[in-house]
Amino acid sequence: MTRTLDVSGLVINRAGLPVVRGVSLSAQKGQISVLLGANGAGKTTLLEGLSGIIPTSGGDIALNGRSVTAARAGERARAGLSHVEQGRTVFRQLSTEENLLVGMAPGADLADAYDLFPELLNRRGVRAGLLSGGEQQMLVIARSLLTRPEVILIDEMSAGLAPVVVQRLMAAVRRLADAGLAILLVEQFAALALRIADHAYVMRRGELVHDGPPQPLLADPDRLHHLYLGDVQAA
Ligand SMILES: Nc1ncnc2c1ncn2[C@@H]1O[C@H](COP(=O)(O)OP(=O)(O)OP(=O)(O)O)[C@@H](O)[C@H]1O
């Protein structure tokens, strides 16, 4: 079976230093792959390299079996790759609905956004800058959906949000996967993310140190902790 997103041996340098060092991973239709790791492990850099925001120095990125490594960000987006960046980047002066309409793909249906997040319906006329953090996060995920992607890369959607809101977002992301999207989710709330995930990766210092099912990590927090930090004495 062709994986929707297939990454092999990816290398990304930042300020001349290798920050992503030979990472191979995939995201499959109907599945959530969670990418965990300590601060500075290289997760955000990896997502930025995948969507084409920053250049990569080695390896290959394929979408539905076709290499997009040489393609620019816009071309990757048109090929079905959407990136929900860290920081909830809404157009603050535009209304919620105007934010959804910006960049909507031909054939996309606004109703799908409100179906995923009915919370946004009552807020459709409100300036996005006035929405709560949770509502803004819903808005950027819904906006991504309206580009009609096949893969969504989601970076730290839970940062700074109340647990009840995080659970709401997690449920929505699960729903997107169940509807057939491939999701690669970078997350600090490891336990919550592992509970909705189909596959788990852990990254440490630019390399993957776990590639497998989420259950063993959920069942053994010490192991997860060790994967994050490595052998501290040997470091
Ligand atoms: N623009 C940049 N220029 C130089 N180095 C950078 C830049 N952005 C990130 N780095 C470095 O790359 C490494 C990986 O950072 P990155 O933000 O990808 O990690 P992360 O796993 O996403 O961490 P966090 O959870 O803190 O966001 C860090 O050492 C960081 O200092």
XYZ file of C-alpha atoms and ligand atoms in Angstrom:
266
model
C 0.000 0.000 0.000
C 1.273 3.479 -0.845
C 1.574 5.618 2.222
C 0.055 9.057 1.873
C 3.196 10.711 3.229
C 6.472 8.836 3.071
C 9.659 10.404 4.366
C 13.039 8.732 4.117
C 16.413 9.777 5.455
C 15.447 13.424 5.895
C 18.250 15.792 6.883
C 17.671 19.434 7.828
C 20.317 21.907 8.948
C 19.747 25.022 10.978
C 22.449 27.656 11.206
C 24.813 25.088 9.701
C 24.074 22.425 12.306
C 22.162 19.206 11.611
C 18.887 19.462 13.544
C 17.059 16.632 11.758
C 19.427 13.748 11.129
C 18.190 11.053 8.807
C 14.529 10.750 9.850
C 12.283 8.236 8.094
C 8.577 8.171 8.891
C 5.190 7.923 7.277
C 1.589 9.030 7.686
C -1.206 6.877 6.381
C -4.761 7.530 5.321
C -7.161 7.172 8.233
C -4.409 7.246 10.851
C -2.923 9.584 13.414
C 0.837 9.359 13.781
C 2.028 11.222 16.838
C 5.516 12.688 17.005
C 6.791 13.230 20.539
C 10.062 14.493 21.941
C 11.648 16.955 24.340
C 11.998 20.663 23.611
C 14.593 21.224 20.933
C 14.460 17.648 19.616
C 13.732 18.955 16.117
C 9.989 18.292 15.740
C 8.978 21.737 14.494
C 11.968 21.834 12.173
C 10.917 18.483 10.742
C 7.363 19.680 10.032
C 8.681 22.878 8.453
C 10.927 20.831 6.199
C 8.035 18.581 5.210
C 5.746 21.423 4.205
C 8.564 23.266 2.417
C 8.795 26.301 4.696
C 12.511 25.628 5.145
C 14.901 23.766 2.835
C 16.037 20.216 3.455
C 19.591 18.982 2.886
C 19.047 15.300 2.240
C 16.500 12.521 1.990
C 13.176 12.284 0.215
C 9.570 13.340 0.846
C 6.868 11.572 -1.158
C 3.137 12.224 -1.324
C 1.075 9.324 -2.639
C 4.233 7.767 -4.051
C 5.400 10.902 -5.879
C 8.470 12.759 -4.670
C 7.810 16.383 -3.714
C 11.290 16.975 -2.312
C 12.085 19.488 -5.045
C 8.630 21.130 -4.909
C 8.025 24.486 -3.273
C 5.632 24.936 -0.357
C 2.701 26.019 -2.541
C 3.066 23.031 -4.816
C 3.168 20.665 -1.832
C 0.028 22.328 -0.483
C -1.734 21.847 -3.805
C -0.595 18.218 -3.775
C -2.549 17.777 -0.524
C -0.165 18.676 2.289
C -1.465 21.121 4.886
C 0.537 22.497 7.811
C -1.164 23.808 10.945
C 1.695 25.798 12.409
C 2.494 26.416 16.033
C 1.053 29.681 17.346
C -2.508 29.763 15.959
C -1.874 32.150 13.111
C -5.293 33.620 12.395
C -5.940 36.818 10.463
C -6.826 38.803 13.550
C -8.715 41.622 11.810
C -10.876 39.287 9.729
C -13.967 37.559 11.072
C -13.970 33.861 11.855
C -15.857 33.154 8.640
C -13.586 35.361 6.552
C -10.632 33.405 7.920
C -12.300 30.205 6.744
C -13.013 31.625 3.299
C -9.390 32.661 2.743
C -7.600 29.919 0.873
C -10.648 27.682 0.583
C -10.059 25.101 -2.135
C -12.461 24.682 -5.065
C -15.124 22.195 -4.034
C -14.612 22.773 -0.305
C -17.740 23.283 1.774
C -17.851 25.826 4.609
C -20.367 23.574 6.351
C -17.626 20.992 6.899
C -15.737 23.478 9.093
C -18.813 24.169 11.236
C -19.637 20.497 11.325
C -16.204 19.751 12.784
C -16.375 22.683 15.219
C -19.986 23.804 15.834
C -18.470 26.139 18.447
C -17.355 28.388 15.576
C -20.834 28.867 14.140
C -21.937 31.343 16.819
C -18.614 33.095 16.463
C -18.672 33.381 12.659
C -19.006 37.171 12.628
C -16.512 37.811 15.425
C -13.045 39.164 14.638
C -10.634 36.257 14.953
C -8.318 38.298 17.165
C -11.089 38.362 19.777
C -11.574 34.587 19.890
C -10.253 32.530 22.793
C -7.071 30.528 22.295
C -9.090 27.332 21.948
C -11.418 28.889 19.379
C -8.457 30.200 17.403
C -6.957 26.717 17.377
C -10.270 25.298 16.149
C -10.306 27.971 13.463
C -6.852 27.153 12.088
C -7.623 23.429 12.031
C -10.952 24.081 10.301
C -9.230 26.414 7.837
C -6.752 23.660 7.056
C -9.617 21.234 6.412
C -11.084 23.643 3.833
C -7.925 23.397 1.731
C -9.089 19.800 1.123
C -5.827 18.201 2.206
C -4.870 14.562 2.290
C -2.258 15.038 5.010
C -2.363 17.528 7.884
C 0.775 18.283 9.899
C -0.293 19.739 13.250
C 2.266 21.417 15.497
C 1.602 21.840 19.222
C -2.096 22.596 18.970
C -2.524 22.189 22.754
C 0.049 24.714 23.951
C -1.380 26.889 26.705
C -4.926 25.515 26.492
C -7.114 24.103 29.279
C -7.295 20.285 29.437
C -10.998 20.258 28.528
C -10.238 22.218 25.353
C -7.304 19.958 24.536
C -9.590 16.924 24.794
C -12.061 18.602 22.453
C -9.312 19.255 19.904
C -7.997 15.703 20.193
C -11.483 14.319 19.508
C -11.793 16.526 16.429
C -8.414 15.398 15.109
C -9.428 11.785 15.630
C -12.561 12.511 13.624
C -10.515 13.924 10.760
C -8.443 10.749 10.650
C -11.554 8.588 10.818
C -12.861 10.522 7.807
C -9.780 9.392 5.867
C -7.127 12.046 6.395
C -3.534 11.224 7.334
C -2.464 13.184 10.414
C 1.032 13.808 11.750
C 0.614 15.350 15.192
C 3.425 16.968 17.162
C 2.314 17.203 20.756
C 3.597 17.930 24.268
C 0.567 16.346 25.966
C 2.054 12.901 25.363
C -0.485 10.743 27.196
C -3.512 12.392 25.590
C -1.934 12.206 22.143
C -0.913 8.571 22.528
C -4.496 7.695 23.455
C -5.854 8.881 20.093
C -2.862 7.791 18.007
C -2.457 4.790 15.726
C 1.307 5.081 15.558
C 3.964 6.785 17.660
C 7.355 8.279 16.916
C 9.705 9.733 19.481
C 12.476 12.066 18.400
C 15.611 12.861 20.367
C 18.361 15.195 19.182
C 17.243 15.033 15.580
C 16.821 11.270 15.344
C 13.918 8.885 15.819
C 14.373 6.714 18.897
C 10.940 5.050 18.749
C 8.835 3.964 15.791
C 5.965 1.707 16.751
C 2.534 1.358 18.300
C 1.512 3.857 20.993
C 0.243 1.358 23.580
C 3.613 0.262 25.047
C 4.540 3.893 25.658
C 1.214 4.621 27.323
C 1.624 1.593 29.540
C 5.169 2.480 30.561
C 5.689 6.201 31.261
C 9.242 5.488 32.499
C 10.158 4.138 29.099
C 8.704 7.204 27.425
C 10.623 9.446 29.806
C 13.822 7.572 28.999
C 13.165 7.869 25.264
C 12.729 11.632 25.627
C 15.865 12.193 27.597
C 18.115 9.246 26.747
C 20.718 7.979 29.127
C 21.233 11.175 31.068
C 24.406 9.874 32.754
C 25.972 9.075 29.387
C 24.957 12.412 27.884
N 15.558 29.483 13.044
C 16.474 28.740 13.681
N 17.806 29.015 13.560
C 18.732 28.277 14.181
N 18.452 27.221 14.959
C 17.154 26.905 15.135
C 16.098 27.639 14.500
N 14.923 27.083 14.856
C 15.222 26.052 15.667
N 16.558 25.937 15.828
C 17.250 24.928 16.636
O 16.912 23.669 16.110
C 16.758 22.736 17.176
C 15.395 22.074 17.064
O 14.383 23.043 17.297
P 12.838 22.708 17.051
O 12.066 23.956 17.341
O 12.676 22.076 15.745
O 12.583 21.629 18.175
P 11.218 21.094 18.766
O 11.405 19.651 18.990
O 10.085 21.500 17.902
O 11.141 21.818 20.148
P 9.939 22.652 20.836
O 9.062 21.616 21.432
O 10.667 23.470 21.846
O 9.283 23.470 19.767
C 16.981 23.488 18.467
O 18.303 23.269 18.882
C 16.775 24.922 18.068
O 17.550 25.782 18.862
